[in-house]
mmCIF file of C-alpha atoms in Angstrom:
data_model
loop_
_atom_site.group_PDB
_atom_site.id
_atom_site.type_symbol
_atom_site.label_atom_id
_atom_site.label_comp_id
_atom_site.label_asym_id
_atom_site.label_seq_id
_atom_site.Cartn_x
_atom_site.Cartn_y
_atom_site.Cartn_z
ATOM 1 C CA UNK A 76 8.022 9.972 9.235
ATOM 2 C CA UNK A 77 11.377 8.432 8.414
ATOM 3 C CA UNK A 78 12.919 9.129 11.486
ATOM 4 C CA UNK A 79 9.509 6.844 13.481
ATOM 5 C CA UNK A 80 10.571 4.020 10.423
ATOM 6 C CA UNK A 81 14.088 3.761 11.777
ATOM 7 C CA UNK A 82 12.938 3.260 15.520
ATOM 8 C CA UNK A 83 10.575 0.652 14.556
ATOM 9 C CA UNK A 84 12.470 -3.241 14.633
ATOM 10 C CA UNK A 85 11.623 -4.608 11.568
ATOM 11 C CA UNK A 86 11.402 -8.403 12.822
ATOM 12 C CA UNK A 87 7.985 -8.808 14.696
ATOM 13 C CA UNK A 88 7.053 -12.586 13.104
ATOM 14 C CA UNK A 89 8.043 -15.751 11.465
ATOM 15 C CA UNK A 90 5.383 -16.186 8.873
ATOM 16 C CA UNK A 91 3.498 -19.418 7.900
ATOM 17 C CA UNK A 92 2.048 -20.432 4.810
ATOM 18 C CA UNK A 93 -0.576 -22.741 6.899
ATOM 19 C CA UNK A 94 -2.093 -21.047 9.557
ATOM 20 C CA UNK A 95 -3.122 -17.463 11.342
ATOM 21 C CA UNK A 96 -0.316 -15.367 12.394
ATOM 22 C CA UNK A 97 -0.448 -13.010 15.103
ATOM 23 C CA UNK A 98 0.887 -9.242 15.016
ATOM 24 C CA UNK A 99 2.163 -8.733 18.906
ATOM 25 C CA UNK A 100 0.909 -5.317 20.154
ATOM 26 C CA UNK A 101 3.826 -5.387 22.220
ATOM 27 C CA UNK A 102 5.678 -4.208 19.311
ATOM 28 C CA UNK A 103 3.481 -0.746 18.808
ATOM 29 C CA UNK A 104 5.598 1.740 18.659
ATOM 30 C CA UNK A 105 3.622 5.408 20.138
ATOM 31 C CA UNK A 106 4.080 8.336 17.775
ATOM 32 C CA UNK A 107 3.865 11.849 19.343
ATOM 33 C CA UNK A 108 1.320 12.769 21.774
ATOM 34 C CA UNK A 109 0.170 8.738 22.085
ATOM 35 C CA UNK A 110 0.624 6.587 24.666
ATOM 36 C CA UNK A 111 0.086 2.622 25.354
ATOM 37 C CA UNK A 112 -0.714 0.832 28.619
ATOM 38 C CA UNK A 113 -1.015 -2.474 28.519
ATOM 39 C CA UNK A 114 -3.234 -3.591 25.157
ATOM 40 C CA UNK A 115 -5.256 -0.309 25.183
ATOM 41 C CA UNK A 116 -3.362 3.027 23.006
ATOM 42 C CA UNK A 117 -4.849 6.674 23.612
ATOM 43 C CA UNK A 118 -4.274 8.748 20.851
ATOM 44 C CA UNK A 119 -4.167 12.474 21.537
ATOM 45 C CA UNK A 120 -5.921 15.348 18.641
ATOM 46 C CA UNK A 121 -5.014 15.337 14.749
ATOM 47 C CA UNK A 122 -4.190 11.814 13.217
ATOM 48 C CA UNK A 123 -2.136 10.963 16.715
ATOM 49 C CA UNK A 124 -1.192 7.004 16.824
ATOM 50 C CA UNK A 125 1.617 4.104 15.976
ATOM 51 C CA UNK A 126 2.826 1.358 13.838
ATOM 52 C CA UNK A 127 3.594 -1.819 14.267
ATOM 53 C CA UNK A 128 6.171 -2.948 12.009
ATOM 54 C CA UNK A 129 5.791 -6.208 9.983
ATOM 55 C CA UNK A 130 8.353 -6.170 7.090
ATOM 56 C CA UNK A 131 7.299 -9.269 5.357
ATOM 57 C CA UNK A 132 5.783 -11.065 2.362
ATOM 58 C CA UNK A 133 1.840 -11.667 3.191
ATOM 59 C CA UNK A 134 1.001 -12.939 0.080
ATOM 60 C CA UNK A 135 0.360 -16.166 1.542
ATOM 61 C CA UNK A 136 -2.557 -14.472 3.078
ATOM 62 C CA UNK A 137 -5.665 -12.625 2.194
ATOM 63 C CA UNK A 138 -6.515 -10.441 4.932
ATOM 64 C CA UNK A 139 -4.948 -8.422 7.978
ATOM 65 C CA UNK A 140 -7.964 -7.650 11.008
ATOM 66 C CA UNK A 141 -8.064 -6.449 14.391
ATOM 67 C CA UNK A 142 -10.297 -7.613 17.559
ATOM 68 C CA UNK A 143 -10.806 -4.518 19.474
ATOM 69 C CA UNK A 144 -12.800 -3.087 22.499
ATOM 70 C CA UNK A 145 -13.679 0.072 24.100
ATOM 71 C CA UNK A 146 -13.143 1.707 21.196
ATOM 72 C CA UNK A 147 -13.908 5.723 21.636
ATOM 73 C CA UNK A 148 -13.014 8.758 18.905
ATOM 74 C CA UNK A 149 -13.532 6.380 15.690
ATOM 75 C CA UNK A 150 -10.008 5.367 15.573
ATOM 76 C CA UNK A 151 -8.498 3.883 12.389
ATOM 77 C CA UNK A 152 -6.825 0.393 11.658
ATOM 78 C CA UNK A 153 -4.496 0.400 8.971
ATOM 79 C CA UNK A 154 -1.619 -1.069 6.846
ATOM 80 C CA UNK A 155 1.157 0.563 4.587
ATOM 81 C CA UNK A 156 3.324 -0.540 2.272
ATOM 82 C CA UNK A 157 7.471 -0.418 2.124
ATOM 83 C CA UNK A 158 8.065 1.013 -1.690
ATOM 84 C CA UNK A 159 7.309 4.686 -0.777
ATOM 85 C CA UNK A 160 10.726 3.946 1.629
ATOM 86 C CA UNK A 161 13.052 2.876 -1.189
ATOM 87 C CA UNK A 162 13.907 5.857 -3.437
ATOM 88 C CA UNK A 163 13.517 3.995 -6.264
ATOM 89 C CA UNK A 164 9.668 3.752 -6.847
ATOM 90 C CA UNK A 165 8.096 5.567 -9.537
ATOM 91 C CA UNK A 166 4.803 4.501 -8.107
ATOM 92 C CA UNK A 167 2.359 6.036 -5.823
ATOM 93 C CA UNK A 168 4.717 7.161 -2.399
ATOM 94 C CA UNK A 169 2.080 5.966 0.109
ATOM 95 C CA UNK A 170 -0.460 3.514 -0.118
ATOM 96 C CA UNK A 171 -2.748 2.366 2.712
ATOM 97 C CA UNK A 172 -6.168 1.049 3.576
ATOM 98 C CA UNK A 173 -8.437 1.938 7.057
ATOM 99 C CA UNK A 174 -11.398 1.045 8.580
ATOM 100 C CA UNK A 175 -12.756 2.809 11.341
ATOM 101 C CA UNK A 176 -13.150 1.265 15.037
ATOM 102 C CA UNK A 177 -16.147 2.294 17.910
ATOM 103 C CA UNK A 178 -16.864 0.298 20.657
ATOM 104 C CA UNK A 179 -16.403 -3.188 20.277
ATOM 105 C CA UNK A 180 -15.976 -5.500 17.114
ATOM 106 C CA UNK A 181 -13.698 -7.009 14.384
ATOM 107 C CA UNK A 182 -12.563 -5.148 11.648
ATOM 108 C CA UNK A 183 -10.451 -6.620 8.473
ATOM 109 C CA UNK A 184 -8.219 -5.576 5.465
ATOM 110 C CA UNK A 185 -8.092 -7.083 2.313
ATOM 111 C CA UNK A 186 -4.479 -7.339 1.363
ATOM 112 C CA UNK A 187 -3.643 -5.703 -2.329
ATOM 113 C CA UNK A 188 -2.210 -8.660 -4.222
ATOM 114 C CA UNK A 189 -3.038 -6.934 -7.728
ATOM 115 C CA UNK A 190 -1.434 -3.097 -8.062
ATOM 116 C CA UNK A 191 2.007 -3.631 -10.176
ATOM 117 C CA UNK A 192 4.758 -1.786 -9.183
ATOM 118 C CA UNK A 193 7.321 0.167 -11.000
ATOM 119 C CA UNK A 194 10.897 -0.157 -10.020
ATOM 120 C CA UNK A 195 13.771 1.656 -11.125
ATOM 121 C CA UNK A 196 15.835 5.422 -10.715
ATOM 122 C CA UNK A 197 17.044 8.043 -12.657
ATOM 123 C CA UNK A 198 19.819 6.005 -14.093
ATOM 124 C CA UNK A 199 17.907 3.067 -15.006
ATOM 125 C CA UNK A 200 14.788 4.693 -15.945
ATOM 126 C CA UNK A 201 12.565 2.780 -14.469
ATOM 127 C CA UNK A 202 11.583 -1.183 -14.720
ATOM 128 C CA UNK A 203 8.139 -2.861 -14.140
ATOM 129 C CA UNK A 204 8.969 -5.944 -12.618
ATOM 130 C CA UNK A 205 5.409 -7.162 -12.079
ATOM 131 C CA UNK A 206 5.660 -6.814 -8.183
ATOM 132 C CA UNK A 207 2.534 -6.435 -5.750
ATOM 133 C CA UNK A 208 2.018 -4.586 -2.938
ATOM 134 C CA UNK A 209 1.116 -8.030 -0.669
ATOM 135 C CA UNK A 210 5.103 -8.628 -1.070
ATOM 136 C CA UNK A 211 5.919 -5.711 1.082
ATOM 137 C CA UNK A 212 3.562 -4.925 3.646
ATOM 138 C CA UNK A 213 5.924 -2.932 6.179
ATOM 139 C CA UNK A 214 3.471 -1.699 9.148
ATOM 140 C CA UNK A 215 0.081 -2.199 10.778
ATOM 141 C CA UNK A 216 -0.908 1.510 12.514
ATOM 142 C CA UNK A 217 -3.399 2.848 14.585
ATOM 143 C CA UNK A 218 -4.193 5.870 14.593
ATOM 144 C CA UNK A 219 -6.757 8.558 15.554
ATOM 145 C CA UNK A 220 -8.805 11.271 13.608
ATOM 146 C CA UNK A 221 -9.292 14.750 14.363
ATOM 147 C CA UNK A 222 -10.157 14.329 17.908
ATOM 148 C CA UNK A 223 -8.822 12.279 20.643
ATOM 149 C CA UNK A 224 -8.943 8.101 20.281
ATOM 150 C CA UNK A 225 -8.696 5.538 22.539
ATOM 151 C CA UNK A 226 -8.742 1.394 21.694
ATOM 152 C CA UNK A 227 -8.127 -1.306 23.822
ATOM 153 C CA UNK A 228 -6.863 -4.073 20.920
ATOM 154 C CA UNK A 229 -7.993 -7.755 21.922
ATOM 155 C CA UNK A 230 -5.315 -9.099 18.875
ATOM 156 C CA UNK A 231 -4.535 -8.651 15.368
ATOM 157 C CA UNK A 232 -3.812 -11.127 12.636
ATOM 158 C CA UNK A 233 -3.046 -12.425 9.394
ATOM 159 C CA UNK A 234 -4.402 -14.905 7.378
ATOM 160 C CA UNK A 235 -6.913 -16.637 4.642
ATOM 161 C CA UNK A 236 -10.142 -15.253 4.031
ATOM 162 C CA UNK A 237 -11.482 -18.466 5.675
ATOM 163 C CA UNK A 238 -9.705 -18.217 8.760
ATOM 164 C CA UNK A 239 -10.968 -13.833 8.970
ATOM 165 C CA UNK A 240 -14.446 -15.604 8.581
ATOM 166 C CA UNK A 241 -14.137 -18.066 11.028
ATOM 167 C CA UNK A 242 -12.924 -15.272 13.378
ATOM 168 C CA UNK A 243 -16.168 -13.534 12.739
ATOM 169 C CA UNK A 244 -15.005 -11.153 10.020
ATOM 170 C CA UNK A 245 -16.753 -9.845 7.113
ATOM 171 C CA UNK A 246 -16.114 -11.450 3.969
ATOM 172 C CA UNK A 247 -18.302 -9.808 1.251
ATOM 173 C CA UNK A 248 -21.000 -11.934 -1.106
ATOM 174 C CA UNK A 249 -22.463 -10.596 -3.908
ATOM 175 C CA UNK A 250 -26.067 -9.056 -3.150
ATOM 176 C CA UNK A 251 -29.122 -10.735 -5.033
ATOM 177 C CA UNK A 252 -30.653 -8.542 -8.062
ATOM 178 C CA UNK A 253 -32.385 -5.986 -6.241
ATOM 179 C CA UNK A 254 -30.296 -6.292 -2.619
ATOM 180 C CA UNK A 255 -27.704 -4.630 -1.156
ATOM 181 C CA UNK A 256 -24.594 -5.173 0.873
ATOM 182 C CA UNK A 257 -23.433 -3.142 3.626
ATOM 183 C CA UNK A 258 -19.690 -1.928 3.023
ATOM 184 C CA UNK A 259 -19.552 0.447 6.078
ATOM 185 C CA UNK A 260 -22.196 1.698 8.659
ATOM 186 C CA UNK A 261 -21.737 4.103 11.904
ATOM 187 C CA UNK A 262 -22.406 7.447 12.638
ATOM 188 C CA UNK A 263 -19.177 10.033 11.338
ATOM 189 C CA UNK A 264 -19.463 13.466 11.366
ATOM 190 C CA UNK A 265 -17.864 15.224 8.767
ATOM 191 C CA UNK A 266 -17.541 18.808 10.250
ATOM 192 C CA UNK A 267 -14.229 19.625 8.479
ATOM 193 C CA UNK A 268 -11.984 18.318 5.160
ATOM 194 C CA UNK A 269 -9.870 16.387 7.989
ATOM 195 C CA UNK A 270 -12.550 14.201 8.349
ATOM 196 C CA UNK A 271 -12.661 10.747 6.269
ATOM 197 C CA UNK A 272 -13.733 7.329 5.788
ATOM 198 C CA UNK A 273 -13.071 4.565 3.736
ATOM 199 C CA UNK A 274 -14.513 1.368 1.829
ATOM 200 C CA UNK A 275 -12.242 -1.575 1.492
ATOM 201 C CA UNK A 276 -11.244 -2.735 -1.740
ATOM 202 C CA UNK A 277 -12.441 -6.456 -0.617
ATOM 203 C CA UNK A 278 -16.291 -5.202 -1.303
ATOM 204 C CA UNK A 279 -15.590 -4.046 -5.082
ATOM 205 C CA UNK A 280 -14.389 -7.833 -5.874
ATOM 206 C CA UNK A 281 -18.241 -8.858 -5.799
ATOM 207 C CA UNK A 282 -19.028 -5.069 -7.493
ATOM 208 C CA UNK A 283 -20.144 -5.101 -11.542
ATOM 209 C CA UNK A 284 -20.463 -2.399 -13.751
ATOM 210 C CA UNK A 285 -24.147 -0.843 -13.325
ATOM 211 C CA UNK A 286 -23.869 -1.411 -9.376
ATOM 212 C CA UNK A 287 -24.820 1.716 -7.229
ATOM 213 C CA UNK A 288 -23.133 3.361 -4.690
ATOM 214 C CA UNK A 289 -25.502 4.667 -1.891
ATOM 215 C CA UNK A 290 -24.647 6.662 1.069
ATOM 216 C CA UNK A 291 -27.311 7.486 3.495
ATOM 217 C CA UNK A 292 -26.675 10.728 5.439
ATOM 218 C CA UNK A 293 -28.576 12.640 8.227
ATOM 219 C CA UNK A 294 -28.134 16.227 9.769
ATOM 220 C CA UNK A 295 -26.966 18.504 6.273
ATOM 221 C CA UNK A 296 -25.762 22.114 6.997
ATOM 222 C CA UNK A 297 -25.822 24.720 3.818
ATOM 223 C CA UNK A 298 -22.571 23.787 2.791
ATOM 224 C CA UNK A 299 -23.046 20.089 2.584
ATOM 225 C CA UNK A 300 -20.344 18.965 -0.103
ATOM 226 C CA UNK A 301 -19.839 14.875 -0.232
ATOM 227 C CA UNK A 302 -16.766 13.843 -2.348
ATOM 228 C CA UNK A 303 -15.698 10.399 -3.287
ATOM 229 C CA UNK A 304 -11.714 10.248 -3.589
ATOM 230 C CA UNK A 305 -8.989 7.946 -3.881
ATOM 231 C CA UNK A 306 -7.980 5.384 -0.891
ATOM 232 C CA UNK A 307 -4.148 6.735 -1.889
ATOM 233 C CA UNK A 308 -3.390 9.848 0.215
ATOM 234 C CA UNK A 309 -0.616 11.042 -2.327
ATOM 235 C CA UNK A 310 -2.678 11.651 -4.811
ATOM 236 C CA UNK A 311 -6.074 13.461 -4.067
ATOM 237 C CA UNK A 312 -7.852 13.752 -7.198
ATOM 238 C CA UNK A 313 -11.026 13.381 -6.793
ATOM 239 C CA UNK A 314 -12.812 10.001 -8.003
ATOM 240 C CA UNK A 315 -15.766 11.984 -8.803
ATOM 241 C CA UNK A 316 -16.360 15.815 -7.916
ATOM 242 C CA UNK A 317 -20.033 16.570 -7.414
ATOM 243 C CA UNK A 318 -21.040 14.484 -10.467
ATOM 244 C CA UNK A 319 -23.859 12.240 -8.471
ATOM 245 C CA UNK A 320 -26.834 12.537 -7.466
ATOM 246 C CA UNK A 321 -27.248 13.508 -3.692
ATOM 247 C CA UNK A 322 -30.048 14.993 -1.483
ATOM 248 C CA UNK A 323 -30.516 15.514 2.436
ATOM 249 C CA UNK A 324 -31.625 12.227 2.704
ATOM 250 C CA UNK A 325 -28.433 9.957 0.561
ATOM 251 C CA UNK A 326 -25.851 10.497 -2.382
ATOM 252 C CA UNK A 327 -25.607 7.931 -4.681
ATOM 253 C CA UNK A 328 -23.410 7.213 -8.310
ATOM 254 C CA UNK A 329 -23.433 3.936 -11.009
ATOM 255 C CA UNK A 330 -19.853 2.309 -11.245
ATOM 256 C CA UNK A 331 -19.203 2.588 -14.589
ATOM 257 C CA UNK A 332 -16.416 0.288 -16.164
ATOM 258 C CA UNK A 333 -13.245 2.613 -15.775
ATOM 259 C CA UNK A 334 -14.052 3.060 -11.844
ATOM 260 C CA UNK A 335 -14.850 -0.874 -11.205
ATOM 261 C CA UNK A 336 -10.795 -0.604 -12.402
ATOM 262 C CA UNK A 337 -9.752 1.659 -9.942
ATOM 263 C CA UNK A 338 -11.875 0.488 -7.043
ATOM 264 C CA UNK A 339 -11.165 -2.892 -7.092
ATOM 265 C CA UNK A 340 -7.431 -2.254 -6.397
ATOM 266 C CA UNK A 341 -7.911 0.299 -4.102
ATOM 267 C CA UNK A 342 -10.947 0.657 -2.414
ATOM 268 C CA UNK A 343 -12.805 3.787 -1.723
ATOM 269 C CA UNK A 344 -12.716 7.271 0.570
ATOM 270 C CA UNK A 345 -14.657 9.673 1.176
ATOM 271 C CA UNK A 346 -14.209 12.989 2.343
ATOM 272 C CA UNK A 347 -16.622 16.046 2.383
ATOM 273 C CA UNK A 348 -18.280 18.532 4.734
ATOM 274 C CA UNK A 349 -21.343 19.362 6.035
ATOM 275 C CA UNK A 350 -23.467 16.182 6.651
ATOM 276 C CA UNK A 351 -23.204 13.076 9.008
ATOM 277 C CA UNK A 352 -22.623 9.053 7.292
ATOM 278 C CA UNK A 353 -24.634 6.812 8.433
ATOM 279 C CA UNK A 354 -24.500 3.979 5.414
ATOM 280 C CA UNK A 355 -22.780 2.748 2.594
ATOM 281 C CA UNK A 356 -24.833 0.317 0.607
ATOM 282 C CA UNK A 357 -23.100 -1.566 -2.276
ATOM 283 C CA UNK A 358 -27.012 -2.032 -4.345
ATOM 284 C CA UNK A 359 -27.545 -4.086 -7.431
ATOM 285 C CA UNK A 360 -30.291 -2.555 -9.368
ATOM 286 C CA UNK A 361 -33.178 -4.634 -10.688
ATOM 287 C CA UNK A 362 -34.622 -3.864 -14.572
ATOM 288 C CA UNK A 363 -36.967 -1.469 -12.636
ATOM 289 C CA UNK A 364 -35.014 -0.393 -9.930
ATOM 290 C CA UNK A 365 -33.372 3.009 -9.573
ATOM 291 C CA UNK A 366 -33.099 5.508 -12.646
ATOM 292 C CA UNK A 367 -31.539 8.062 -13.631
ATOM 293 C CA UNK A 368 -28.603 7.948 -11.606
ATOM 294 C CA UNK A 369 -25.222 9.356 -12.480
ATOM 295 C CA UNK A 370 -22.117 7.101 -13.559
ATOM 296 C CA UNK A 371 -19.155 7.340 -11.079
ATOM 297 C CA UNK A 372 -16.140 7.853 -13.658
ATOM 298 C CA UNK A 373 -12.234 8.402 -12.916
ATOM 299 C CA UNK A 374 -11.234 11.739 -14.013
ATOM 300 C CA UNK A 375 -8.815 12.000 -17.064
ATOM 301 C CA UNK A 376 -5.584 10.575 -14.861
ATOM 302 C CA UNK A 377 -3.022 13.508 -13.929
ATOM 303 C CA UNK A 378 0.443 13.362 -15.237
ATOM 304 C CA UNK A 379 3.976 14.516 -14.056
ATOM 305 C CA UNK A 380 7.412 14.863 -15.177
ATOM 306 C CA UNK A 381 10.138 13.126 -13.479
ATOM 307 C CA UNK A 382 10.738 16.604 -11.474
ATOM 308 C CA UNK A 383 7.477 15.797 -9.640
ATOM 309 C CA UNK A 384 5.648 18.947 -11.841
ATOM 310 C CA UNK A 385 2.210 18.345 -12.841
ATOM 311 C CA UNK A 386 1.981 18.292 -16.925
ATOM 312 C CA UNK A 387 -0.769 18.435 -19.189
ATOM 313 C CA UNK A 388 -1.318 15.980 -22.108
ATOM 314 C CA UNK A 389 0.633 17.648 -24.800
ATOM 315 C CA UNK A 390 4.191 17.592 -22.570
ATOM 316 C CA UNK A 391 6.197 15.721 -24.384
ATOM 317 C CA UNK A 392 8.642 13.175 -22.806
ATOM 318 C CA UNK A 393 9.054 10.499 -19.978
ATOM 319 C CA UNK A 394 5.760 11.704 -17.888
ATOM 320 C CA UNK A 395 4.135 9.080 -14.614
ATOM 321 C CA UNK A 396 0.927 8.576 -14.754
ATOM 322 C CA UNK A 397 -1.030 6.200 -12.540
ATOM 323 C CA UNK A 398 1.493 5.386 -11.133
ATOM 324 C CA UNK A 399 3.000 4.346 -13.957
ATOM 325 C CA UNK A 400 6.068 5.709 -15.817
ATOM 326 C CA UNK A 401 6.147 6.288 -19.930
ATOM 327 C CA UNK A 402 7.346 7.887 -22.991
ATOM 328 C CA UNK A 403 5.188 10.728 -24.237
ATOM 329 C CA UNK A 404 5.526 11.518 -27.633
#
């Protein structure tokens, strides 16, 4: 991966505070086993794609989206930030959001302005300097699943919530007591643990504690195992494991108060086997609307030692957790 970074130019716009700016897709650069003809990128088998590197401050702006046609394989449309480059971030080493493309459409990324950074190296020992992760967004990617992909991309931007909306994009309102909103719909089959989806973090700002999360699923085999996890791919543990309710027909959990903190940030993923996503329904129960559901809770956070080793809560000493680093006494 750091040998694609260094073949990628890092100056692809000058950025406004005012208006829209547009990412060039002349500036995707093809990863193995992808190619690009024109607008439209074919990625071959097993998370094939590009980036597109950006390398700029975007906290002028609330959202990065993608037009897109002809979209085949349920590509994904993503953005990563720069720390995980710099040797010198205690924080999570990779951070990115994706939404999946098929057919034709629009689909949008809420920029993280709110996960702090930590800063720092073994000689300093680490500073928190109150950073963001809109400060450095380094690349926009594309990139297939576990099959083959293929997108033709009509343009991508960024800009203001108001200018994704006017574009068509979908900028999420709080449902009515009793309603739902619709944070992802399609048809994914998840016939391996290579297969994922995600919800973007720019649904949970409207979430409040108590809110539901339904899925809706169709054709479940015998070992039909649905987990929620975290959007951050360096750190897979699991947001809730088997802890919800679930049937052939859905699987559903209440945010409770310490998830609303996680998912705001970050969004959510989902990854599993056995069963085909249809729906995921954001639903705000009335007084008489669903019981007895589970709450969707964070598992106690896991720590390390500086060495990278995973630690339990009686090490004693400098230990990361959350991304954050601290003394444990």
């Amino acid at each position: 991966m750091k040998k694609i970074f260094t073949l990628i130019a890092m100056a692809v716009m000058a950025m406004s505070a005012n208006a829209k700016e547009e990412v060039a897709i002349e500036s995707f650069v093809p990863w193995d086993n992808c190619t690009i003809e024109g607008s439209t990128i074919t990625m071959g088998s097993g998370w094939k794609g590009g980036a597109i590197a950006v390398g700029a401050d975007m906290t002028a702006y609330d959202y990065v989206w993608i037009k897109f046609s002809n979209a085949t394989g349920s590509p994904n449309f993503g953005i990563t930030y720069d720390e995980w480059l710099k040797n010198e971030s205690w924080g999570p080493s990779y951070a990115s959001t994706q939404s999946v493309m098929e057919g034709s459409g629009i689909v949008g990324i809420k920029l993280d302005k709110k996960t702090v950074m930590v800063h720092g190296n073994a000689e300093t020992d680490g500073v928190g300097i109150g950073d963001v992760y809109a400060q450095h967004v380094q690349q926009v990617t594309i990139q297939g699943q576990s099959g083959e992909a293929e997108v033709t991309v009509e343009g991508i931007w960024f800009g203001t919530a108001e200018e994704f909306a006017a574009d068509g994009g979908d900028v999420p309102v709080r449902p009515e007591v009793g309603g739902s909103l619709t944070m992802w719909e399609g048809e994914l089959v998840y016939n391996g643990w290579g297969v994922s989806s995600t919800v973007d973090a720019k649904y949970f700002d409207v979430a409040e504690v108590g809110d539901i999360i339904y899925c809706t699923v169709k054709d479940v085999t015998e070992d039909y195992n649905p987990l929620f996890k975290h959007q951050d791919y360096s750190d897979f543990t699991e947001l809730l494991n088997n802890d919800f309710d679930k049937d052939e027909t859905h699987f559903q959990a209440t945010i409770d108060e310490d998830a609303l903190a996680y998912l705001q940030p970050n969004g959510l993923r989902f990854q599993g086997v056995g069963f085909t996503l249809i729906k995921v329904e954001l639903m705000v129960p009335s007084s008489t609307g669903i019981a007895n559901v589970k709450s969707l809770k964070s598992q106690k956070a896991v720590r390390y030692n500086l060495a990278g080793q995973k630690v339990d809560q009686n090490y004693k000493g400098i230990v990361i957790e959350n991304g954050k680093k601290f003394l444990s006494k």
